[in-house]
Amino acid sequence: MLADLISRVVNLLVFAGLATALLFIWRTPVRSQLQALRWQAFALAELALLIAFVRQEAEPFLAAVWLASVRGCAVPWLCWRLIVRQGKPAVNSASVDPAIRLVSAVGLVVVAYVVLAPIADLAHSTAAPLLPSALATVLIGMLAMIVWQHGASRVLGLLVIANGGMLLGLLATPGVLGAIAPGLLLDLFVVVLLLGEVACPTLAHDGAMATLPAGEER
Amino acid sequence: MLLIVLLAIPFLAAILLELTALGLRHGPRIGMIIHVGAALGTCAAGILLAAQVWPASGIVSGFGLLRVDPLSAFFAAVVSGVSSLVGFSALSREGGIAPHRRPTIHRLVIGRWTLSVNRCPNFYAPFHLLVAAMLLVVVANHLSLLWSAVAGAVLILAHMLNRQSALAASGPSSGEIARNYLLMVTPGLALALLATAIIALAGAQAGGAAQSLRWDVLAATTNLSPPELRIALIFALIGYGMISGLAPLHIWLPSIVGVAPAPIVALMTGALASTGMCVILRFKVLADVSLGSDFSQTVLLGMGVISLLVATVFVLIQHDYKRLLAYLITGHMGVICLGLGFGGFGGTLGAILHLVNLALIMVLVWLVAGYITLTYRSTAISDVQGLLWARPVAGGFYLLGVLALAGLPPFGFFLSFIMIIEAGMVAGIVWVAISATVLHVIIVVALLRAIHAMLYGNIPDHVITDQRWRWMAAPLLLNVAALLALSVIMPSPIIAALVRVANFVSP
């Protein structure tokens, strides 16, 4: 009974991760995208907490704390603060229509299921059938990096990719910290890119324009 | 012990060099001495490591995180040697970068707090950190550590791109270049991470979760699940192949190398690309143990053909000599994949030899290409004329590099290409071998047509003739000597090392 309940909750949380990715690709305002990312991060954190509870291990618990604090709170907050500070437009523009974006995203979900179907069939794990959802999240993140024209949204697409990778790591190898931890490096990429995309003006670089002597290359 | 020394030298040098950047009076001079010493030390340690005979089973150390085997020892020598050549070129202004900038005050404002640091940023510290990261990739035994080291190397490269200004008179700023590089490269890293997770799943099912990411344990396991291995291998080939410039994720290469400083591009295409190929070879060996060699060879053949086709098409329509060189990298990486795909001892040996030659040639041509850009202030082929008369030394090196790149004798590409094609004929994959030869000939014709236009003709008015030998010629001479050693001379220790690697990859 408990095992059945846990299985249903895992299904729900994985579905939430995929649904928020679809929401991210569909919604145009940056604020809505940040909200979708928050929900996705919290869904993953809850999944990691559940795994920690079931397996009685510390590593998924640490992953849950990281997901909730960094990807759920810190990164969206940082992104919004930087956008507001720079006065950047908070409405996105995409190179394709919303309908085409959604259809493409659904197509990628189908592709993910086709690609990972052999693993889902053969792997002796209750979480194996959910692996294609994780790959679909990664592919939707890549689609987001292509279609969105706002720099911050492209960078946030990277976060969707990272969440998909984390989801795959949690489902495939819940007890293997080594498969989960590298995904945390992707958070560093995201923060670096966000800072570069909408950089705080008081952060002084050794900028080429500012410090080169006359006659030196640009 | 030698392994620890190999990793420690560049890492400690990076820390010391970062300290010298703190506005010390003789900081730049001290930094230069540390830089030269660290480059020489890393190169020597890498060569010593490769000179020893390591068992094919490898020696694992560092709590199972590091390993030394014929593959890692050989690539450690390649990476350290190639990086040292680029490092020496950074000492001169003709290298195309500014090793030291003027001291600047950096202020970081967080809420009410302001952090001020007076720094004289240099090229040397991130350079050695990058070398340390690449060497860690090559000697990593844990797949998670391997991926993290690759991601770290990419981050450090982006940081170096951000710090060094682009050399073109117009175009994107250094920050934009760095950002575009990260954005284009990260999807490949994400695929590589997926491959790691799927391998971990396969390993956990076969042997338990604790050891499921250790390469030595996985390579000794013959019952890894075939579907998972196949998918992981494909993801790894695409993901890590991106770093090597293999199609289909090669799009970052022509975009970035056209505007980034030449020494950084030389590091990307010479050292980091070799590192990516080393990782691909590791995954190939893993897959071959459980699947047999047929699947990996088929996939590598496919990637090789696609890369060679893409390179041929785009080389024919290039008007920019830097983008032309970028597509040549894709083409030659495709040839290396063909050699691994044809299989057998000859194909594998030819592929390894091709890779080493590619790393050395890329350093040579990119360093000179950077100097050409500094001189002519343009990357368009039509704007560069009379190079042999305006800069005879640089023109001579460029001609040598291009002839080597074209695969003409006596350079090593000629020998390695012949070996790869012969392996294709022996394996019975005749049409692929013939097609590869035809495509390669087309690429060579396009390349020689471009170089002819650049070397001869009337010198533009703004270019001053300079026939002096400059300090940068020294690392280029070393480079040419290494190329000739790999082709004409072929010392027996190098042959023995190549044979050990080929036997390791295709036993």
XYZ file of C-alpha atoms in Angstrom:
725
model
C 0.000 0.000 0.000
C 2.776 2.410 1.001
C 4.878 1.317 -1.976
C 1.951 1.986 -4.292
C 1.416 5.420 -2.771
C 5.096 6.295 -3.096
C 5.063 5.151 -6.710
C 2.098 7.389 -7.459
C 3.717 10.371 -5.755
C 6.925 9.815 -7.767
C 4.882 9.689 -10.980
C 3.140 12.920 -10.012
C 6.371 14.732 -9.217
C 8.051 13.618 -12.447
C 4.985 14.717 -14.372
C 5.170 18.069 -12.577
C 8.784 18.418 -13.698
C 7.812 17.793 -17.321
C 4.699 19.971 -17.149
C 6.665 22.940 -15.808
C 9.113 22.539 -18.676
C 6.192 22.749 -21.096
C 4.948 25.794 -19.201
C 8.368 27.381 -19.563
C 8.380 26.929 -23.306
C 4.813 28.189 -23.666
C 4.686 31.288 -21.433
C 6.128 34.536 -22.748
C 6.591 36.816 -19.691
C 9.935 36.271 -18.007
C 8.239 36.376 -14.619
C 6.027 33.422 -15.574
C 9.057 31.517 -16.764
C 10.823 32.130 -13.478
C 7.720 30.897 -11.647
C 7.666 27.728 -13.749
C 11.327 27.145 -12.929
C 10.641 27.573 -9.228
C 7.885 24.977 -9.342
C 10.110 22.632 -11.289
C 12.941 22.980 -8.790
C 10.602 22.411 -5.847
C 9.090 19.357 -7.542
C 12.569 17.920 -7.968
C 13.437 18.775 -4.385
C 10.367 16.927 -3.154
C 11.295 13.951 -5.290
C 14.794 13.946 -3.828
C 13.346 14.205 -0.303
C 11.061 11.266 -0.990
C 13.969 9.195 -2.252
C 15.986 10.155 0.829
C 13.099 9.067 3.050
C 12.548 5.746 1.281
C 16.211 4.796 0.962
C 17.278 6.360 4.249
C 20.261 8.053 2.606
C 21.783 11.470 3.121
C 22.876 12.239 -0.469
C 19.387 12.726 -1.931
C 18.541 14.887 1.086
C 21.505 17.146 0.344
C 20.419 17.287 -3.285
C 16.914 18.312 -2.154
C 18.304 21.130 -0.034
C 20.437 22.343 -2.943
C 17.578 22.198 -5.406
C 15.174 24.053 -3.176
C 17.612 26.722 -2.062
C 19.678 27.359 -5.193
C 17.485 26.476 -8.144
C 14.201 27.123 -6.436
C 15.029 30.365 -4.689
C 18.438 31.872 -5.365
C 18.727 31.652 -9.142
C 15.201 32.925 -9.955
C 15.628 35.727 -7.406
C 19.028 36.676 -8.849
C 17.678 36.642 -12.377
C 14.689 38.818 -11.546
C 16.764 41.291 -9.523
C 19.274 41.659 -12.350
C 16.531 42.152 -14.939
C 14.737 44.729 -12.816
C 17.979 46.535 -12.000
C 18.971 46.780 -15.617
C 15.511 47.865 -16.687
C 15.448 45.085 -19.260
C 12.059 44.263 -20.802
C 10.279 41.593 -18.819
C 8.354 40.313 -21.801
C 10.038 37.833 -23.989
C 9.982 37.437 -27.711
C 10.359 34.145 -29.482
C 11.323 33.271 -32.996
C 8.297 30.951 -33.384
C 4.604 31.021 -32.468
C 3.426 29.606 -29.132
C 1.486 26.847 -30.906
C 4.558 25.749 -32.847
C 6.636 25.885 -29.677
C 4.188 23.637 -27.857
C 3.860 21.189 -30.740
C 7.657 21.007 -31.015
C 7.938 20.398 -27.293
C 5.383 17.586 -27.453
C 7.276 16.146 -30.391
C 10.431 16.141 -28.312
C 8.576 14.280 -25.558
C 7.659 11.597 -28.093
C 11.270 11.452 -29.311
C 12.493 11.047 -25.741
C 10.116 8.150 -25.154
C 11.180 6.461 -28.376
C 14.899 6.871 -27.589
C 14.740 5.648 -24.003
C 12.043 3.015 -24.455
C 14.591 0.119 -24.516
C 15.974 1.200 -21.160
C 12.498 1.659 -19.716
C 11.595 -1.870 -20.784
C 14.679 -3.637 -19.546
C 15.717 -1.770 -16.434
C 14.397 -3.553 -13.351
C 13.307 -0.490 -11.476
C 9.970 1.165 -10.815
C 11.476 4.493 -11.844
C 12.750 3.226 -15.205
C 9.531 4.029 -17.138
C 9.892 7.640 -15.975
C 13.371 8.120 -17.471
C 12.039 9.372 -20.818
C 10.345 12.271 -18.988
C 13.750 13.381 -17.759
C 15.244 13.263 -21.246
C 12.211 15.143 -22.572
C 12.858 17.895 -20.018
C 16.449 18.179 -21.247
C 15.347 18.384 -24.867
C 12.724 21.024 -24.068
C 15.411 23.062 -22.328
C 17.513 22.902 -25.498
C 14.491 24.009 -27.521
C 14.046 26.946 -25.163
C 17.646 28.024 -25.705
C 16.931 28.166 -29.431
C 13.524 29.836 -29.588
C 13.759 32.530 -26.909
C 15.367 35.794 -27.918
C 15.645 37.347 -24.474
C 19.143 36.548 -23.221
C 18.034 35.670 -19.710
C 15.427 33.226 -21.038
C 18.065 31.462 -23.088
C 20.153 31.118 -19.976
C 17.142 29.851 -18.027
C 16.694 27.222 -20.722
C 20.045 25.973 -19.530
C 18.552 25.608 -16.061
C 15.727 23.498 -17.499
C 18.403 21.276 -19.059
C 20.146 21.033 -15.700
C 16.863 20.119 -13.994
C 16.268 17.410 -16.571
C 19.727 16.040 -15.960
C 19.143 16.080 -12.218
C 15.819 14.297 -12.713
C 17.527 11.587 -14.735
C 20.214 11.226 -12.119
C 17.663 10.950 -9.303
C 15.559 8.368 -11.147
C 18.377 6.314 -12.628
C 20.884 6.308 -9.818
C 19.276 7.599 -6.656
C 22.035 6.340 -4.404
C 24.944 7.470 -6.504
C 25.994 10.948 -5.508
C 28.547 10.942 -8.275
C 25.797 10.909 -10.886
C 23.947 13.820 -9.276
C 26.698 16.119 -8.070
C 28.124 17.146 -11.463
C 24.762 18.634 -12.364
C 25.386 21.163 -9.640
C 28.251 22.534 -11.732
C 25.685 23.480 -14.330
C 24.202 25.835 -11.748
C 27.529 27.614 -11.734
C 27.318 27.946 -15.499
C 23.862 29.443 -15.179
C 24.904 31.987 -12.571
C 27.955 33.009 -14.592
C 25.869 33.411 -17.706
C 23.167 35.351 -15.912
C 25.725 37.742 -14.495
C 27.245 38.161 -17.897
C 23.914 38.593 -19.648
C 22.510 41.270 -17.358
C 25.665 42.276 -15.504
C 25.548 44.539 -12.530
C 27.062 47.873 -13.634
C 29.220 48.295 -10.507
C 31.147 45.106 -11.261
C 34.321 46.461 -12.900
C 36.024 44.125 -15.370
C 39.465 44.632 -16.812
C 37.439 45.654 -19.796
C 39.115 45.971 -23.130
C 37.621 49.389 -23.679
C 38.527 50.806 -20.325
C 42.126 49.823 -19.740
C 43.912 49.266 -23.027
C 46.537 51.860 -23.873
C 46.254 53.668 -27.148
C 47.304 51.652 -30.159
C 46.752 48.242 -28.587
C 44.312 45.831 -30.133
C 40.673 46.002 -29.084
C 53.777 9.958 -7.456
C 54.536 11.244 -10.951
C 50.807 11.532 -11.553
C 50.370 13.744 -8.509
C 53.330 15.874 -9.602
C 51.833 16.220 -13.086
C 48.568 17.549 -11.666
C 50.130 19.601 -8.887
C 52.534 21.643 -11.020
C 49.954 23.540 -13.107
C 47.522 23.822 -10.199
C 50.082 25.317 -7.819
C 51.420 27.527 -10.600
C 47.916 28.899 -11.139
C 47.610 29.798 -7.458
C 51.026 31.468 -7.377
C 50.344 33.352 -10.596
C 47.041 34.610 -9.246
C 48.917 35.928 -6.203
C 51.425 37.716 -8.431
C 48.495 39.516 -10.043
C 47.794 41.400 -6.830
C 49.621 44.519 -7.950
C 53.109 43.537 -6.701
C 56.003 45.681 -7.891
C 57.738 42.995 -9.927
C 54.618 40.911 -10.302
C 54.660 40.572 -14.104
C 58.312 39.506 -14.152
C 57.871 36.989 -11.353
C 54.744 35.737 -13.069
C 56.613 35.185 -16.303
C 59.300 33.134 -14.549
C 56.708 30.991 -12.756
C 54.819 30.550 -16.011
C 57.877 29.345 -17.955
C 58.962 27.054 -15.119
C 55.491 25.539 -14.774
C 55.132 25.015 -18.530
C 58.505 23.258 -18.702
C 57.761 21.203 -15.593
C 54.332 20.097 -16.827
C 55.730 19.161 -20.216
C 58.576 17.183 -18.647
C 56.242 15.359 -16.237
C 53.870 14.474 -19.066
C 56.667 13.102 -21.242
C 58.145 11.121 -18.337
C 54.728 9.638 -17.641
C 54.308 8.585 -21.258
C 57.837 7.182 -21.451
C 57.095 4.566 -18.806
C 55.383 1.326 -19.723
C 52.076 1.092 -17.906
C 50.036 -2.124 -17.777
C 46.909 -2.204 -19.898
C 44.883 -2.795 -16.736
C 46.187 0.521 -15.460
C 47.156 1.657 -12.000
C 44.450 3.296 -9.941
C 45.262 5.814 -7.246
C 43.736 8.745 -5.383
C 40.959 6.693 -3.731
C 39.976 5.254 -7.059
C 39.551 8.658 -8.684
C 42.706 8.676 -10.846
C 44.285 6.099 -13.129
C 47.374 5.734 -15.261
C 47.286 3.445 -18.255
C 48.760 3.651 -21.770
C 45.885 5.880 -22.943
C 46.017 8.405 -20.121
C 49.830 8.543 -20.089
C 49.986 9.193 -23.823
C 47.310 11.888 -23.803
C 48.863 13.504 -20.735
C 52.043 13.926 -22.783
C 50.109 15.318 -25.759
C 48.110 17.793 -23.666
C 51.085 18.968 -21.610
C 53.345 19.289 -24.678
C 50.813 21.155 -26.785
C 49.839 23.425 -23.911
C 53.481 24.264 -23.234
C 53.967 25.352 -26.844
C 50.977 27.688 -26.549
C 52.246 28.888 -23.186
C 55.616 29.871 -24.632
C 53.933 31.803 -27.415
C 52.037 33.823 -24.806
C 55.306 35.393 -23.693
C 55.509 37.556 -26.774
C 53.108 40.214 -27.950
C 53.032 38.603 -31.369
C 51.279 35.726 -29.638
C 48.143 37.756 -30.055
C 47.183 38.306 -26.449
C 48.139 40.770 -23.769
C 49.769 38.650 -21.036
C 49.441 41.414 -18.492
C 46.984 44.192 -18.245
C 47.301 47.406 -16.354
C 46.260 47.219 -12.726
C 42.580 47.835 -12.296
C 40.421 48.206 -9.274
C 37.622 45.715 -9.090
C 34.588 46.611 -7.018
C 31.876 44.164 -6.191
C 28.793 45.629 -4.573
C 26.496 43.273 -2.672
C 23.801 45.155 -0.836
C 25.599 47.562 1.456
C 29.015 45.934 1.213
C 31.661 46.846 -1.328
C 34.649 44.627 -1.958
C 37.620 46.330 -3.659
C 40.590 44.461 -5.032
C 43.520 45.937 -6.930
C 44.486 43.405 -9.573
C 46.771 43.135 -12.557
C 45.048 40.292 -14.326
C 47.141 38.047 -16.473
C 46.753 35.247 -18.944
C 49.050 32.839 -17.143
C 46.966 31.890 -14.091
C 43.826 30.701 -15.925
C 46.098 29.091 -18.535
C 47.699 26.770 -15.994
C 44.366 26.110 -14.324
C 43.026 25.041 -17.714
C 46.016 22.757 -18.232
C 45.384 21.210 -14.805
C 41.710 20.660 -15.685
C 42.567 19.022 -19.021
C 45.149 16.745 -17.416
C 42.554 15.781 -14.799
C 40.159 14.786 -17.590
C 42.796 12.558 -19.109
C 43.744 10.752 -15.882
C 40.291 10.609 -14.254
C 39.051 7.140 -13.336
C 35.684 8.289 -12.025
C 33.257 9.307 -14.777
C 31.676 11.960 -12.606
C 35.085 13.541 -11.918
C 35.845 13.315 -15.628
C 32.688 15.220 -16.557
C 33.300 17.792 -13.829
C 36.840 18.367 -15.084
C 35.541 18.870 -18.649
C 32.927 21.325 -17.402
C 35.588 23.097 -15.365
C 37.835 23.383 -18.423
C 34.971 24.890 -20.419
C 34.280 27.421 -17.656
C 37.944 28.401 -17.451
C 38.084 28.840 -21.230
C 35.029 31.073 -21.108
C 36.715 33.092 -18.385
C 39.847 33.428 -20.539
C 37.748 34.499 -23.518
C 36.067 37.107 -21.374
C 39.388 38.476 -20.151
C 41.147 38.680 -23.472
C 39.816 41.086 -26.002
C 38.908 40.038 -29.487
C 41.464 41.022 -32.066
C 39.118 42.122 -34.812
C 38.644 45.849 -35.188
C 34.909 45.332 -35.058
C 32.629 42.567 -33.958
C 31.462 41.119 -30.670
C 33.014 42.120 -27.380
C 34.971 39.654 -25.284
C 31.992 39.206 -22.957
C 29.699 38.313 -25.830
C 32.224 35.822 -27.183
C 32.511 34.140 -23.809
C 28.748 34.059 -23.350
C 28.132 32.627 -26.827
C 30.775 29.990 -26.218
C 29.124 28.866 -22.989
C 25.653 28.881 -24.497
C 26.701 26.821 -27.510
C 28.814 24.342 -25.621
C 26.571 23.612 -22.647
C 23.991 21.438 -24.461
C 26.808 19.083 -25.371
C 27.883 18.991 -21.739
C 24.310 18.225 -20.743
C 24.233 15.258 -23.151
C 27.545 14.064 -21.744
C 26.063 14.275 -18.242
C 23.099 12.181 -19.392
C 25.544 9.621 -20.739
C 27.247 9.510 -17.341
C 23.921 8.973 -15.554
C 22.883 6.185 -17.938
C 26.263 4.456 -17.570
C 25.821 4.724 -13.806
C 22.427 3.052 -14.158
C 23.935 0.243 -16.201
C 26.808 -0.157 -13.768
C 24.519 -0.129 -10.736
C 22.365 -2.867 -12.248
C 25.395 -4.999 -13.084
C 27.576 -4.571 -10.085
C 26.081 -2.407 -7.386
C 25.733 1.339 -6.972
C 28.979 1.993 -5.098
C 31.308 1.283 -8.013
C 29.014 2.158 -10.865
C 30.953 5.217 -11.983
C 34.495 3.895 -11.728
C 35.936 3.324 -15.173
C 38.191 0.439 -14.128
C 35.270 -1.447 -12.586
C 32.994 -0.773 -15.560
C 35.695 -1.817 -18.041
C 36.067 -5.133 -16.223
C 32.309 -5.786 -16.281
C 31.153 -7.772 -19.277
C 27.441 -7.854 -18.487
C 26.503 -4.190 -18.739
C 23.025 -3.819 -20.206
C 23.370 -3.394 -24.004
C 20.515 -0.895 -24.596
C 21.783 1.426 -21.879
C 25.356 1.132 -23.123
C 24.336 1.932 -26.679
C 22.379 5.031 -25.681
C 25.117 6.170 -23.299
C 27.762 5.711 -26.012
C 25.787 7.771 -28.524
C 25.146 10.559 -25.996
C 28.799 10.522 -24.969
C 30.005 10.641 -28.567
C 27.767 13.593 -29.370
C 28.383 15.383 -26.075
C 32.134 14.946 -25.785
C 32.500 15.070 -29.550
C 31.246 18.627 -29.357
C 34.422 19.602 -27.519
C 36.488 17.956 -30.236
C 34.641 19.782 -32.989
C 32.780 16.762 -34.346
C 29.526 17.297 -36.203
C 26.640 17.733 -35.366
C 27.493 19.912 -32.342
C 30.428 21.652 -33.988
C 28.581 24.942 -34.611
C 30.389 26.722 -31.801
C 33.736 26.167 -33.488
C 33.551 28.486 -36.510
C 31.579 31.077 -34.527
C 34.058 31.343 -31.682
C 37.420 30.736 -33.336
C 36.771 33.461 -35.875
C 36.701 36.168 -33.210
C 38.607 34.763 -30.220
C 42.327 35.386 -29.600
C 44.505 32.880 -31.417
C 46.394 31.335 -28.459
C 43.110 30.521 -26.740
C 41.830 28.987 -29.972
C 45.085 26.995 -30.224
C 44.371 25.625 -26.732
C 40.792 24.793 -27.670
C 41.632 23.066 -30.915
C 44.961 21.535 -29.976
C 44.741 20.474 -26.357
C 41.048 20.457 -25.440
C 39.991 18.723 -28.659
C 42.533 15.955 -27.940
C 41.098 15.691 -24.445
C 37.592 15.241 -25.857
C 38.806 12.494 -28.172
C 40.521 10.779 -25.219
C 37.178 10.660 -23.406
C 35.512 9.260 -26.520
C 38.143 6.517 -26.624
C 37.426 5.696 -22.968
C 33.724 5.276 -23.680
C 34.538 3.212 -26.767
C 36.646 0.805 -24.729
C 33.817 0.559 -22.157
C 31.260 -0.224 -24.823
C 33.480 -2.712 -26.664
C 33.907 -4.870 -23.546
C 30.176 -5.608 -23.256
C 28.868 -4.987 -26.779
C 31.761 -6.024 -28.984
C 33.363 -3.527 -31.323
C 30.726 -3.577 -34.091
C 28.342 -1.035 -32.569
C 30.949 1.544 -31.589
C 32.651 1.226 -34.972
C 29.367 1.759 -36.777
C 28.533 4.855 -34.771
C 32.057 6.257 -35.201
C 31.905 5.620 -38.941
C 28.633 7.521 -39.114
C 29.976 10.469 -37.171
C 33.134 10.473 -39.223
C 31.281 10.569 -42.530
C 28.937 13.328 -41.333
C 31.823 15.441 -40.020
C 33.813 15.030 -43.224
C 30.792 15.906 -45.374
C 29.953 18.998 -43.323
C 33.581 20.124 -43.432
C 33.824 19.662 -47.196
C 30.676 21.662 -47.900
C 31.603 24.564 -45.677
C 35.296 24.699 -46.589
C 34.326 25.290 -50.206
C 32.296 28.416 -49.400
C 34.582 30.085 -46.860
C 35.977 33.569 -47.333
C 37.409 33.825 -43.831
C 40.680 31.997 -43.182
C 39.935 31.424 -39.501
C 36.555 29.842 -40.185
C 38.236 27.796 -42.915
C 40.648 26.391 -40.332
C 37.726 25.710 -37.984
C 35.954 23.530 -40.538
C 39.228 21.764 -41.252
C 39.282 20.689 -37.623
C 35.831 19.149 -38.044
C 36.992 17.378 -41.175
C 40.114 15.940 -39.585
C 38.216 14.841 -36.495
C 35.911 13.058 -38.911
C 38.925 11.300 -40.422
C 40.012 10.211 -36.929
C 36.530 8.790 -36.296
C 36.739 6.956 -39.617
C 40.017 5.384 -38.532
C 38.455 4.218 -35.267
C 35.387 3.066 -37.187
C 37.356 1.006 -39.684
C 38.940 -0.650 -36.689
C 41.790 -3.065 -36.581
C 45.278 -2.254 -35.453
C 46.097 -0.176 -38.550
C 42.980 1.964 -38.378
C 43.339 2.646 -34.671
C 47.041 3.407 -34.945
C 46.396 5.712 -37.884
C 43.669 7.499 -35.927
C 45.898 8.058 -32.889
C 48.759 9.303 -35.079
C 46.332 11.584 -36.922
C 45.119 13.024 -33.629
C 48.602 13.825 -32.358
C 49.555 15.456 -35.640
C 46.318 17.456 -35.631
C 47.026 18.804 -32.155
C 50.507 19.999 -33.142
C 49.429 21.431 -36.493
C 46.517 23.312 -34.951
C 48.850 25.056 -32.528
C 51.177 26.014 -35.373
C 48.548 27.371 -37.761
C 46.491 29.161 -35.107
C 49.454 30.966 -33.578
C 50.509 32.161 -37.006
C 46.892 32.977 -37.953
C 46.693 35.189 -34.888
C 49.836 37.005 -35.957
C 48.399 37.430 -39.465
C 45.263 38.980 -38.004
C 47.376 41.378 -35.930
C 49.329 42.365 -39.031
C 46.555 42.668 -41.599
C 43.735 43.648 -39.198
C 41.351 41.347 -41.008
C 40.303 37.723 -41.138
C 39.051 37.842 -44.728
C 41.128 35.856 -47.205
C 40.795 38.626 -49.791
C 42.334 41.179 -47.389
C 45.456 39.092 -46.751
C 47.854 39.234 -49.680
C 51.574 39.073 -50.119
C 52.147 37.365 -46.785
C 55.379 35.758 -47.987
C 56.841 39.147 -48.863
C 55.412 41.192 -45.982
C 56.184 38.683 -43.242
C 58.470 35.995 -44.710
C 58.992 34.182 -41.407
C 55.299 34.017 -40.525
C 54.404 33.242 -44.125
C 56.894 30.407 -44.179
C 55.505 28.865 -41.011
C 51.968 29.316 -42.278
C 52.858 27.583 -45.522
C 54.432 24.695 -43.588
C 51.367 24.422 -41.361
C 48.949 24.426 -44.256
C 50.979 21.864 -46.184
C 50.967 19.685 -43.075
C 47.214 20.239 -42.690
C 46.668 19.278 -46.313
C 48.275 15.914 -45.644
C 51.154 16.337 -48.044
C 54.399 14.451 -47.447
C 56.682 14.490 -45.521
C 54.239 15.439 -42.776
C 52.544 12.890 -40.546
C 49.027 13.414 -41.906
C 50.066 11.740 -45.130
C 51.129 8.579 -43.315
C 48.178 8.475 -40.931
C 45.633 9.103 -43.694
C 47.092 6.304 -45.802
C 46.932 3.974 -42.792
C 43.279 4.859 -42.157
C 42.235 4.366 -45.781
C 44.125 1.085 -45.949
C 42.302 -0.073 -42.819
C 39.012 0.745 -44.558
C 39.984 -1.292 -47.589
C 41.097 -4.227 -45.439
C 37.843 -4.081 -43.451
C 35.878 -4.269 -46.692
C 34.265 -0.828 -46.245
C 35.608 0.239 -49.628
C 33.038 2.844 -50.608
C 33.421 4.797 -47.389
C 37.183 4.738 -47.773
C 37.007 5.952 -51.382
C 34.453 8.644 -50.511
C 36.623 9.849 -47.647
C 39.579 10.104 -50.010
C 37.588 12.106 -52.545
C 36.244 14.469 -49.883
C 39.732 14.913 -48.456
C 41.092 15.809 -51.900
C 38.343 18.431 -52.318
C 39.239 19.917 -48.929
C 42.923 20.012 -49.859
C 42.188 21.816 -53.127
C 40.055 24.421 -51.336
C 42.733 24.896 -48.702
C 45.569 25.313 -51.176
C 43.510 27.758 -53.228
C 42.986 29.900 -50.135
C 46.629 29.764 -49.040
C 47.803 30.686 -52.517
C 45.651 33.811 -52.435
C 47.083 34.772 -49.036
C 50.762 34.114 -49.665
C 51.154 35.922 -52.965
C 49.881 39.123 -54.487
C 50.380 42.788 -53.672
C 50.921 43.784 -50.083
C 48.172 46.142 -48.823
C 49.296 49.698 -48.138
C 48.740 49.594 -44.382
C 51.001 46.547 -43.923
C 54.684 47.243 -43.254
C 57.211 44.703 -44.425
C 59.072 43.078 -41.546
C 61.605 40.335 -42.140
C 62.849 39.969 -38.580
C 62.735 36.731 -36.674
C 60.746 37.407 -33.581
C 60.685 35.650 -30.264
C 57.461 33.862 -31.207
C 59.329 31.913 -33.876
C 60.991 29.809 -31.164
C 57.901 27.798 -30.103
C 56.911 27.517 -33.764
C 60.313 26.006 -34.595
C 59.821 23.527 -31.757
C 56.408 22.721 -33.164
C 57.763 22.056 -36.644
C 60.526 19.911 -35.147
C 57.907 17.842 -33.288
C 55.887 17.441 -36.499
C 58.929 16.212 -38.371
C 59.782 13.879 -35.502
C 56.338 12.318 -35.881
C 56.726 11.826 -39.593
C 60.237 11.658 -40.948
C 62.249 10.600 -37.924
C 59.704 8.601 -35.859
C 61.849 7.672 -32.857
C 61.216 4.197 -31.500
C 59.924 5.377 -28.070
C 57.145 7.327 -29.829
C 56.286 4.336 -32.009
C 56.195 2.117 -28.925
C 53.880 4.554 -27.116
C 51.556 4.766 -30.147
C 51.450 0.972 -30.432
C 50.610 0.626 -26.724
C 47.707 3.063 -27.085
C 46.417 1.331 -30.229
C 46.555 -2.050 -28.497
C 44.762 -0.593 -25.487
C 41.920 0.848 -27.583
C 41.586 -2.109 -29.945
C 43.069 -5.186 -28.255
